[in-house]
Amino acid sequence: MRKDTLSDTETLNDRAARLAPKQDPGIVIQQLRAAAAAPARGDEDLVLKQVFPELSGANLDEARNLRDAYRQEIRDIVLAPNLSAERLAKLRRQMAVENLDGFIVPLNDEFHGEAAPASSERLKWLTGFTGSAGTAAVLKDKAAIFVDGRYTLQVQNEVDTTLFAPRHVSNEPMSTWLSENMAAGETLAVDPWLHTENNMTALRQLTADRGIALKPVETNLIDSVWEDRPPPPLALVVPQETAFSGESSADKRAAIAGGLLLKNVDAVVHTLPDVIAWLLNIRGADLPCTPFALGFAILHKDATVELFMDRQKLSVGLKEHLGNAVHLFSPEDFGDQLGRLTGKHVQIDPAVTSQWIVDRLEEASALISRADDPCLLPKAIKNAVEIAGTRAAHVRDGAAVSKFLHWLSEKASGGDIDELAAEAKLRKFRRSGENFKDLSFPTISGAGPNGAIVHYRATTASNRALAPGSLYLVDSGAQYLDGTTDITRTVAIGEPTAEMRNRFTLVLKGHIALAMAVFPKGTTGSQLDPLARAPLWAAGLDYDHGTGHGVGSYLSVHEGPQRISKAPSAVALIPGMIISNEPGYYKTGAYGIRIENLVTVREVDGPAGAEREVLGFETLTLAPIDRNLIDRSLLSAREREWLDGYHAAVREKISPLVGPKVEGWLKKVTAPI
């Protein structure tokens, strides 16, 4: 068994020390590892050239090689499920040293966005779980991992369930499990950086009711035992030009600051990476598949900003882009600046602000007001430039997906294509597109039973062939400078069964019902959710995930505050919002079905005599829906009309971007049903 250390660190470090002999070897090694901790991107060499300006030729090649070697070792260290027992034992020994009876390990980092860098992937390091939502609770003699319905199958496949008992958060939430397994007088430890104020309020209530002591720790217990933990990522921060954003940062800051003045608020603390990227019109590469630069920001009522970010990340010209009203600080200065807000009215979002930040503000006697981050709604409501950009991005993305589906139709029927090969081919088609920067999330490439795992990720161990008679589900997307895409298609490999056609058509009926929905202004996503589920419900079926999530503009593929789901929502859908339409059906051990398009909310003409303003959706995504899986007899005339109209739009807009062969195929698969 491999030891829990980097196997050839000494060799790599010796090479790194020789790379730049005039610099401190420790700093050189740290910078290379920090560059390696950032995801691989097409422009990632820029940070090496900026950090090591004296390198060129063979030396620059060596720097690239070292970065890539460190990157692989970081991957090996972070994700090593065979070491979970050893790591759990280390954690428990540290708990004993600190006289603690329990410790909570969330998935998130201190910024409370959707993704975290390698240095903060503590849950993955401990358990092997790779999903995007989850929490572990570790006690002296037992442990559990809590996931939602998207990951009930995945957690069984990835985590040693003899060490961590899997629990569905809806059926057995962590609060119930802790209440049943901890006794009065015991101590439960938490890292206040990793728990929001809302989360800490709930934990305080739970522990108080049970007589359990809740103890914030200064140093995360995982960090105390994690050998060779990666450093924070080092990737360049670049401007997002107004040609793509549609509004200057100065105008955004002035608008948000104006709202603060109206509420008599002196400053607001921003922690979410996508909020800071939107507000300052900057993009970075600290996280996989999302163009974010990690840092904190404080916006004051005079529209000035204090930005806390590693200066090494700043690209040439970024300071000029930010302007004189944005003041740069080291991340280590954040606590001191919070301490200077004594007596000020400071707004925080308790759903995304770390308890550590709240504690610093309370120590400074700041007057804290609690509300949603004021950037969330204006960020979600895209301006005309952003809508035009996302339309253009979806045409290019649709061309790439259509080329892929054509390739699949030619190559997959013999069973020679597997999940990883298909995933790589789709990525290749996308990379050639104008303004392409990255994928928007790791592709879900699921054949047969793997398609029933909602957030499946193919690995060399799980990789399956696309076998004749099976279904193949591919959920993918891309980041373009002018827009973010997310699309799911389910494809029949060979001849589908009658049941497959039936389930697919029920899902399609729900998708069409939502796409055609017309609704009064003020309607929320939760009020529309039943439209997508009704055909499945009528057959006694359902799916265990939301129907729609918001999507950013070259930002996060999952964006709030809008959503379409069973969960109650007070956020009305507003013109300019982008949201997904993705009902599905999953038969465990057999296949999965999902049809996903992105749509934007728009004003529509109401029927004659309408007494209220009405809204509807414009479908943005453009790619064929597999007609081989449709039971035409289950579709109404109106549903067939929608499908034919959609396919006509796909044919018209995509054909000019593909070659004659794909165009001929496209004409056939988008013909009227």
XYZ file of C-alpha atoms in Angstrom:
673
model
C 0.000 0.000 0.000
C 1.242 3.458 -0.879
C 2.218 5.566 2.099
C 0.228 8.723 2.749
C 3.021 10.955 1.447
C 4.262 12.066 -1.942
C 6.336 9.168 -3.191
C 9.208 11.108 -4.795
C 8.886 14.552 -3.215
C 12.639 14.819 -2.643
C 13.424 14.280 -6.325
C 10.827 16.771 -7.497
C 11.872 19.302 -4.886
C 15.532 19.005 -5.892
C 14.598 19.663 -9.509
C 12.417 22.598 -8.461
C 15.240 24.114 -6.397
C 17.550 24.018 -9.428
C 14.948 25.648 -11.642
C 15.476 29.193 -10.344
C 18.794 29.191 -8.424
C 18.586 32.892 -7.540
C 15.316 32.392 -5.635
C 14.665 30.754 -2.276
C 14.169 27.023 -3.050
C 11.277 26.784 -0.590
C 9.445 29.615 -2.329
C 10.042 28.083 -5.765
C 8.645 24.751 -4.601
C 5.660 26.435 -2.972
C 4.882 28.436 -6.119
C 5.097 25.385 -8.370
C 2.840 23.377 -6.063
C 0.405 26.306 -5.882
C 0.326 26.459 -9.689
C -0.233 22.695 -9.704
C -3.107 23.088 -7.219
C -5.004 25.120 -9.819
C -6.893 23.157 -12.501
C -5.317 22.527 -15.880
C -6.388 25.222 -18.338
C -5.312 26.236 -21.814
C -3.714 29.475 -20.571
C -2.183 28.141 -17.367
C 1.398 28.756 -18.563
C 0.791 32.484 -18.118
C 1.078 32.199 -14.358
C 4.431 30.394 -14.654
C 5.761 33.123 -16.922
C 4.586 35.803 -14.513
C 5.924 34.118 -11.363
C 9.185 33.061 -13.050
C 9.812 35.813 -15.647
C 13.431 34.751 -16.123
C 12.476 31.297 -17.434
C 12.420 30.462 -21.118
C 13.068 27.563 -23.448
C 14.145 24.363 -21.700
C 13.769 25.889 -18.237
C 10.166 26.844 -18.926
C 9.528 23.321 -20.212
C 10.995 21.973 -16.973
C 8.700 24.252 -14.970
C 5.712 22.867 -16.891
C 6.859 19.299 -16.280
C 7.317 19.915 -12.571
C 3.923 21.588 -12.288
C 2.252 18.638 -14.000
C 4.118 16.141 -11.808
C 3.110 17.977 -8.667
C -0.469 18.134 -9.966
C -0.643 14.371 -10.358
C 0.766 13.841 -6.882
C -1.776 16.244 -5.437
C -4.543 14.235 -7.110
C -3.129 11.032 -5.674
C -2.956 12.517 -2.195
C -6.416 14.090 -2.177
C -8.292 11.093 -3.563
C -7.066 7.841 -2.064
C -10.095 5.921 -0.760
C -7.914 2.926 0.073
C -6.382 5.113 2.786
C -9.669 6.140 4.391
C -9.242 3.791 7.359
C -5.742 5.121 8.048
C -6.873 8.722 7.699
C -9.912 8.195 9.900
C -7.656 6.693 12.570
C -5.346 9.731 12.368
C -8.308 12.057 12.776
C -9.553 10.167 15.813
C -6.104 10.273 17.401
C -6.104 14.059 16.923
C -9.580 14.222 18.448
C -8.253 12.345 21.472
C -5.275 14.709 21.780
C -7.662 17.680 21.823
C -10.152 15.882 24.119
C -12.962 15.974 21.561
C -15.775 13.461 21.122
C -16.885 14.426 17.629
C -15.911 16.493 14.601
C -17.929 17.615 11.586
C -16.287 17.560 8.136
C -18.234 19.621 5.568
C -17.504 19.503 1.850
C -17.320 23.283 1.432
C -14.438 25.672 2.042
C -14.392 29.087 3.728
C -15.861 30.800 0.652
C -18.991 28.623 0.667
C -19.284 28.349 -3.086
C -20.163 25.147 -4.902
C -16.603 23.922 -5.492
C -13.425 23.949 -3.430
C -9.729 23.813 -4.347
C -7.609 20.741 -3.647
C -6.302 22.241 -0.400
C -9.871 22.355 0.951
C -11.132 18.977 -0.256
C -11.136 17.585 3.257
C -14.224 15.417 2.835
C -12.798 13.816 -0.307
C -9.421 13.277 1.404
C -11.071 11.575 4.374
C -13.825 9.511 2.735
C -13.170 9.254 -1.025
C -16.527 10.873 -1.815
C -16.356 13.057 -4.958
C -19.880 14.478 -5.081
C -20.670 18.196 -4.908
C -22.712 18.094 -1.690
C -22.119 16.138 1.494
C -20.972 16.199 5.116
C -19.326 13.668 7.396
C -19.671 13.424 11.165
C -16.929 11.528 13.001
C -17.301 10.293 16.566
C -14.958 8.178 18.686
C -16.374 4.854 17.554
C -18.615 5.582 14.558
C -18.956 7.895 11.616
C -21.543 8.762 8.992
C -21.685 10.609 5.686
C -24.804 12.568 4.739
C -25.804 13.077 1.088
C -28.922 14.028 -0.847
C -30.853 11.989 -3.384
C -28.431 12.734 -6.229
C -25.685 10.765 -4.507
C -27.340 7.794 -2.779
C -25.876 5.376 -5.335
C -22.577 7.202 -5.801
C -21.765 7.261 -2.095
C -22.176 3.482 -1.941
C -19.702 3.066 -4.794
C -17.057 5.525 -3.580
C -17.051 5.338 0.220
C -16.117 2.484 2.542
C -19.496 2.102 4.219
C -17.983 0.020 7.011
C -16.210 3.219 8.090
C -18.809 5.839 7.153
C -22.467 4.865 7.309
C -24.261 6.567 4.370
C -27.349 8.554 5.295
C -29.905 10.395 3.140
C -30.195 13.947 4.469
C -33.978 13.946 4.046
C -34.609 10.602 5.733
C -31.981 10.819 8.483
C -30.464 14.285 8.766
C -27.214 14.833 10.603
C -29.050 16.500 13.480
C -31.009 13.307 14.142
C -27.914 11.115 13.868
C -25.910 13.297 16.248
C -28.796 13.396 18.721
C -28.973 9.608 18.727
C -25.226 8.993 18.937
C -23.839 11.710 21.227
C -24.473 11.974 24.953
C -24.862 14.950 27.245
C -21.505 16.268 28.403
C -19.646 15.287 25.221
C -17.883 17.826 23.009
C -18.544 18.326 19.300
C -15.873 20.306 17.417
C -16.365 22.465 14.319
C -14.173 24.672 12.186
C -15.907 28.111 12.254
C -14.484 28.946 8.810
C -16.426 26.049 7.258
C -19.813 26.622 8.865
C -22.111 29.489 7.949
C -23.907 31.477 10.602
C -27.175 29.719 9.715
C -25.507 26.346 10.076
C -23.921 27.278 13.399
C -27.246 28.541 14.741
C -28.807 25.153 14.030
C -25.849 23.312 15.578
C -26.004 25.472 18.712
C -29.685 24.682 19.104
C -29.090 20.972 18.613
C -26.170 20.746 21.041
C -27.882 22.916 23.645
C -30.972 20.699 23.578
C -28.819 17.606 24.101
C -26.395 19.092 26.617
C -23.490 18.701 24.174
C -20.669 21.243 24.181
C -20.065 22.843 20.769
C -16.424 23.872 20.406
C -14.983 25.942 17.551
C -11.360 24.992 16.845
C -8.640 27.356 15.684
C -6.998 24.750 13.443
C -9.074 22.310 11.435
C -8.403 18.796 12.728
C -8.055 17.434 9.197
C -5.363 20.032 8.469
C -3.479 18.914 11.569
C -3.117 15.365 10.246
C -3.059 15.912 6.470
C 0.533 15.408 5.376
C 1.598 17.198 2.190
C -1.643 19.148 2.041
C -1.631 21.205 -1.169
C -1.228 24.979 -0.926
C -3.984 27.340 -2.085
C -4.154 27.480 -5.892
C -2.169 30.030 -7.861
C -3.829 31.023 -11.137
C -4.036 34.360 -12.904
C -6.928 36.771 -12.385
C -7.925 38.538 -15.603
C -10.497 41.178 -16.588
C -13.879 40.201 -17.978
C -14.293 42.861 -20.620
C -17.438 44.973 -20.818
C -18.005 43.601 -24.318
C -18.984 40.359 -22.570
C -20.270 41.613 -19.192
C -22.461 44.365 -20.639
C -21.918 46.611 -17.615
C -18.834 48.118 -16.014
C -17.738 47.161 -12.526
C -18.026 50.816 -11.504
C -21.692 50.875 -12.521
C -22.376 47.603 -10.707
C -20.666 48.837 -7.543
C -22.539 52.121 -7.680
C -25.879 50.340 -8.026
C -25.236 47.953 -5.136
C -23.834 50.768 -2.969
C -26.960 52.800 -3.700
C -29.019 49.983 -2.251
C -26.866 49.976 0.871
C -27.442 53.708 1.350
C -31.202 53.236 1.135
C -31.005 50.663 3.945
C -28.591 52.736 6.040
C -25.907 50.053 5.671
C -22.250 51.107 5.695
C -20.693 47.996 4.138
C -21.442 44.480 2.932
C -19.107 41.484 3.182
C -18.896 39.293 0.065
C -17.584 35.724 0.310
C -19.027 33.905 -2.715
C -16.496 33.592 -5.566
C -19.083 34.146 -8.294
C -20.376 37.300 -6.609
C -16.892 38.834 -6.440
C -16.185 37.825 -10.049
C -19.440 39.433 -11.212
C -19.112 42.590 -9.124
C -15.541 43.366 -10.185
C -15.750 41.966 -13.738
C -12.865 39.594 -13.125
C -12.360 35.922 -13.837
C -9.812 33.433 -12.504
C -8.901 29.765 -12.599
C -8.580 28.661 -8.967
C -11.353 26.080 -9.250
C -12.146 23.334 -11.755
C -14.690 24.276 -14.422
C -15.530 27.647 -12.862
C -13.673 30.872 -13.728
C -13.250 32.111 -10.168
C -10.447 33.711 -8.197
C -10.766 32.928 -4.507
C -10.801 35.856 -2.131
C -12.986 38.057 0.043
C -14.356 41.532 -0.572
C -15.942 44.331 1.443
C -18.068 46.809 -0.522
C -18.661 50.142 1.191
C -21.579 52.528 0.732
C -19.320 54.910 -1.216
C -18.831 52.133 -3.844
C -15.213 51.480 -2.837
C -14.092 47.892 -2.368
C -11.459 46.190 -0.272
C -10.355 43.043 -2.120
C -8.438 40.371 -0.202
C -6.512 38.258 -2.688
C -2.975 36.980 -3.279
C -1.211 39.675 -5.344
C 0.753 37.008 -7.238
C -2.502 36.135 -8.997
C -3.027 39.541 -10.560
C -2.392 39.603 -14.292
C -0.618 42.499 -15.941
C -3.037 45.398 -16.246
C -5.556 44.066 -13.730
C -4.941 46.879 -11.235
C -5.759 49.396 -13.945
C -8.899 47.417 -14.786
C -10.009 47.461 -11.143
C -9.358 51.189 -10.778
C -8.533 53.382 -7.826
C -11.759 52.583 -5.974
C -10.719 48.949 -5.444
C -8.059 48.585 -2.747
C -5.969 45.400 -2.692
C -5.070 43.606 0.525
C -3.432 40.315 1.406
C -5.875 37.571 2.531
C -4.102 37.649 5.904
C -5.351 41.238 6.393
C -9.018 40.264 6.203
C -9.537 39.809 9.942
C -7.872 43.132 10.756
C -10.057 44.985 8.265
C -13.196 43.390 9.687
C -11.996 44.608 13.078
C -11.964 48.192 11.754
C -15.716 48.155 11.194
C -16.447 49.096 14.808
C -19.825 50.758 15.119
C -20.578 50.344 11.409
C -23.761 48.834 10.028
C -22.444 45.775 8.180
C -24.570 43.452 6.059
C -23.825 39.749 5.762
C -25.617 36.865 4.112
C -25.992 34.326 6.945
C -26.472 31.498 4.456
C -22.975 31.902 2.969
C -20.922 33.808 5.559
C -18.574 31.849 7.811
C -19.153 32.008 11.542
C -15.511 33.104 11.813
C -16.370 36.319 9.958
C -19.405 36.925 12.159
C -17.268 36.415 15.255
C -14.755 39.043 14.079
C -17.541 41.541 13.393
C -19.110 40.934 16.794
C -15.736 41.371 18.468
C -15.475 44.731 16.677
C -18.945 45.726 17.935
C -20.175 46.133 14.361
C -23.931 46.401 13.935
C -24.758 43.342 11.832
C -27.718 43.215 9.487
C -28.637 39.944 7.828
C -29.995 39.623 4.308
C -29.287 37.851 1.027
C -26.129 39.030 -0.691
C -27.304 42.108 -2.631
C -25.444 40.953 -5.758
C -27.326 37.656 -6.110
C -30.436 38.968 -7.844
C -28.821 41.485 -10.218
C -26.233 38.841 -11.160
C -29.030 36.388 -11.944
C -30.924 38.874 -14.130
C -28.784 38.984 -17.263
C -28.551 42.181 -19.268
C -29.069 42.354 -23.032
C -25.359 41.854 -23.796
C -25.193 38.752 -21.599
C -28.351 37.280 -23.148
C -27.001 37.882 -26.644
C -23.708 36.303 -25.602
C -25.308 33.196 -24.168
C -27.432 32.761 -27.306
C -24.267 32.863 -29.418
C -22.434 30.504 -27.074
C -25.320 28.022 -27.230
C -25.239 27.975 -31.027
C -21.525 27.105 -31.004
C -22.037 24.608 -28.196
C -24.964 23.057 -30.019
C -22.769 22.562 -33.067
C -20.177 20.748 -30.946
C -22.833 18.535 -29.312
C -24.438 17.798 -32.683
C -21.076 16.742 -34.131
C -20.649 14.466 -31.131
C -24.112 12.927 -31.470
C -23.453 12.310 -35.165
C -20.135 10.637 -34.311
C -21.936 8.559 -31.677
C -24.555 7.450 -34.219
C -21.789 6.125 -36.468
C -19.438 4.585 -33.914
C -21.427 3.390 -30.904
C -23.692 0.716 -32.358
C -20.963 -1.914 -32.355
C -20.268 -1.599 -28.639
C -16.671 -0.463 -29.210
C -17.066 2.970 -27.560
C -16.858 3.345 -23.789
C -17.812 6.160 -21.425
C -14.345 7.685 -21.179
C -13.788 7.609 -24.935
C -17.135 9.304 -25.539
C -16.387 11.924 -22.878
C -13.003 12.696 -24.455
C -14.516 12.973 -27.945
C -17.156 15.458 -26.791
C -14.492 17.534 -25.050
C -12.445 17.591 -28.271
C -15.401 18.881 -30.297
C -16.028 21.657 -27.782
C -12.420 22.809 -27.496
C -12.344 23.926 -31.111
C -15.167 26.398 -30.533
C -14.653 30.167 -30.478
C -14.305 31.694 -26.992
C -14.053 28.237 -25.362
C -12.281 28.362 -21.998
C -13.135 25.159 -20.140
C -15.858 22.647 -19.402
C -18.527 24.013 -17.063
C -18.486 20.835 -14.924
C -17.004 17.338 -15.179
C -18.964 15.506 -17.863
C -21.453 12.895 -16.713
C -20.958 10.111 -19.230
C -23.122 7.212 -18.053
C -23.818 4.018 -19.983
C -26.506 1.557 -18.940
C -26.814 1.337 -15.137
C -24.235 4.087 -14.633
C -26.719 6.502 -16.184
C -28.979 5.911 -13.183
C -26.364 7.538 -10.928
C -27.501 11.144 -11.167
C -24.065 12.753 -10.760
C -21.974 9.855 -12.034
C -18.330 10.380 -12.977
C -16.668 7.757 -15.176
C -13.328 6.402 -13.978
C -11.037 3.702 -15.276
C -12.560 1.396 -12.660
C -16.211 2.155 -13.466
C -15.842 2.677 -17.234
C -18.479 0.782 -19.242
C -18.965 0.174 -22.946
C -21.956 1.729 -24.673
C -23.544 -1.643 -25.292
C -26.245 -2.303 -27.918
C -29.697 -2.263 -26.363
C -28.684 0.187 -23.633
C -29.214 3.874 -22.968
C -26.394 6.390 -22.780
C -26.848 9.562 -20.716
C -24.432 12.431 -21.275
C -24.741 15.600 -19.189
C -22.133 18.179 -20.124
C -21.426 21.852 -20.607
C -18.790 24.430 -21.389
C -17.503 27.799 -20.280
C -17.235 30.349 -23.072
C -16.220 33.978 -22.628
C -19.736 34.932 -23.675
C -21.771 32.286 -21.876
C -22.059 29.094 -19.837
C -23.810 25.988 -21.188
C -25.327 22.850 -19.657
C -27.093 20.174 -21.700
C -28.182 16.584 -21.155
C -29.102 14.133 -23.873
C -30.127 10.503 -23.521
C -29.356 8.336 -26.535
C -30.504 4.848 -27.467
C -27.608 2.592 -28.417
C -29.259 0.236 -30.853
C -32.906 -0.685 -30.347
C -34.508 0.505 -27.074
C -37.129 -1.473 -25.163
C -40.762 -0.435 -24.989
C -40.248 0.547 -21.347
C -37.315 2.778 -22.250
C -39.420 4.538 -24.892
C -42.301 4.952 -22.466
C -40.166 6.449 -19.698
C -38.274 8.699 -22.100
C -41.493 10.034 -23.592
C -42.956 10.746 -20.154
C -39.822 12.719 -19.314
C -40.056 14.525 -22.664
C -43.700 15.439 -22.000
C -42.680 17.035 -18.707
C -39.815 18.872 -20.399
C -42.155 20.224 -23.097
C -44.783 21.250 -20.540
C -42.243 23.389 -18.708
C -40.771 24.796 -21.931
C -44.237 25.902 -23.083
C -45.340 27.262 -19.710
C -46.907 30.717 -19.586
C -47.263 32.110 -16.093
C -48.099 35.358 -14.318
C -45.393 37.710 -13.168
C -44.393 36.802 -9.599
C -44.504 33.028 -10.135
C -41.746 31.044 -8.431
C -39.923 27.972 -9.691
C -41.473 25.739 -7.047
C -44.924 26.628 -8.423
C -43.872 25.475 -11.903
C -42.100 22.288 -10.792
C -45.227 20.061 -10.934
C -45.585 20.758 -14.662
C -42.396 18.804 -15.339
C -43.302 15.938 -13.009
C -46.990 15.487 -13.807
C -46.585 12.911 -16.627
C -44.302 10.806 -14.409
C -46.534 11.227 -11.376
C -49.514 9.986 -13.384
C -47.560 6.771 -13.983
C -46.488 6.473 -10.329
C -42.942 7.651 -11.070
C -40.717 10.572 -10.058
C -37.109 11.744 -9.841
C -35.121 12.692 -6.756
C -33.550 15.980 -7.835
C -34.608 19.494 -8.722
C -36.035 20.306 -12.114
C -34.044 23.473 -12.734
C -31.091 25.487 -11.452
C -29.899 28.952 -12.359
C -26.885 29.365 -14.655
C -24.393 32.241 -14.774
C -22.833 34.205 -17.603
C -19.309 32.777 -17.863
C -19.703 32.089 -14.163
C -21.070 29.127 -12.242
C -23.144 26.499 -13.998
C -25.204 26.328 -10.791
C -26.417 29.760 -9.731
C -29.087 31.130 -7.420
C -31.302 32.457 -6.155
C -33.778 31.086 -8.739
C -34.571 27.403 -9.000
C -37.311 25.004 -10.089
C -37.822 22.263 -7.523
C -40.183 20.763 -4.986
C -38.471 22.770 -2.269
C -40.394 25.956 -1.468
C -38.931 29.095 -3.001
C -39.875 32.736 -2.454
C -37.812 33.920 -5.444
C -39.951 34.876 -8.415
C -38.743 34.155 -11.928
C -37.753 37.435 -13.621
C -36.985 38.177 -17.281
C -33.263 37.761 -17.936
C -32.816 34.825 -15.570
C -31.308 31.683 -17.094
C -32.455 28.357 -15.678
C -32.311 24.694 -16.635
C -35.239 22.497 -17.629
C -34.166 18.953 -16.761
C -36.717 16.358 -15.673
C -35.506 12.763 -15.543
C -36.178 9.152 -14.635
C -33.729 6.655 -13.136
C -34.079 2.902 -12.891
C -31.450 1.690 -10.478
C -29.197 -0.949 -11.998
C -30.606 -0.471 -15.484
C -30.557 3.021 -17.034
C -31.059 6.738 -16.518
C -32.967 9.298 -18.574
C -32.641 13.075 -18.456
C -33.468 15.749 -21.027
C -31.944 19.122 -20.224
C -32.073 22.435 -22.026
C -31.278 25.866 -20.667
C -33.999 28.491 -20.959
C -34.215 32.198 -20.225
C -37.223 33.874 -18.690
C -38.817 36.415 -21.011
C -41.926 38.542 -21.340
C -44.571 37.063 -23.641
C -47.809 38.335 -25.072
C -50.720 37.231 -22.939
C -53.932 35.819 -24.389
C -56.749 38.144 -25.302
C -58.356 39.505 -22.172
C -55.365 38.726 -19.936
C -55.535 40.744 -16.723
C -51.948 40.205 -15.615
C -48.494 40.435 -17.133
C -47.335 37.002 -18.191
C -43.923 35.438 -18.685
C -42.578 32.396 -20.476
C -39.339 30.752 -21.525
C -37.041 31.016 -24.520
C -35.108 27.795 -25.044
C -31.395 28.482 -25.483
C -29.946 24.987 -25.905
C -29.780 23.677 -29.472
C -29.172 19.957 -30.100
C -31.313 17.066 -31.355
C -33.478 15.031 -28.977
C -33.307 11.326 -29.818
C -36.422 10.491 -31.852
C -35.655 6.767 -31.579
C -36.696 6.970 -27.931
C -40.025 8.736 -28.489
C -43.363 6.932 -28.367
C -45.253 9.253 -30.711
C -48.618 7.936 -29.534
C -48.040 9.432 -26.083
C -47.515 12.954 -27.410
C -50.379 15.366 -27.927
C -50.643 17.418 -31.120
C -49.419 20.467 -29.204
C -46.415 18.555 -27.856
C -45.521 17.282 -31.335
C -45.797 20.839 -32.638
C -43.354 22.060 -29.971
C -40.879 19.272 -30.738
C -41.011 19.898 -34.482
C -40.548 23.621 -33.920
C -37.606 23.027 -31.621
C -35.925 20.692 -34.081
C -36.507 23.157 -36.913
C -34.667 25.809 -34.875
C -31.821 23.365 -34.200
C -31.545 22.546 -37.906
C -31.642 26.198 -38.983
C -29.072 27.527 -36.495
C -26.656 24.586 -36.283
C -26.429 23.497 -39.929
C -24.212 26.432 -41.014
C -21.596 25.448 -38.393
C -21.198 21.770 -39.316
C -19.890 20.036 -42.416
C -22.041 18.478 -45.156
C -21.998 15.018 -43.576
C -23.226 16.204 -40.183
C -25.670 18.549 -41.877
C -27.225 15.646 -43.775
C -27.536 13.637 -40.565
C -28.965 16.658 -38.762
C -31.660 17.032 -41.398
C -32.802 13.445 -40.787
C -32.803 13.495 -36.977
C -34.633 16.832 -36.798
C -37.303 15.986 -39.381
C -40.912 16.498 -38.257
C -42.106 13.679 -36.064
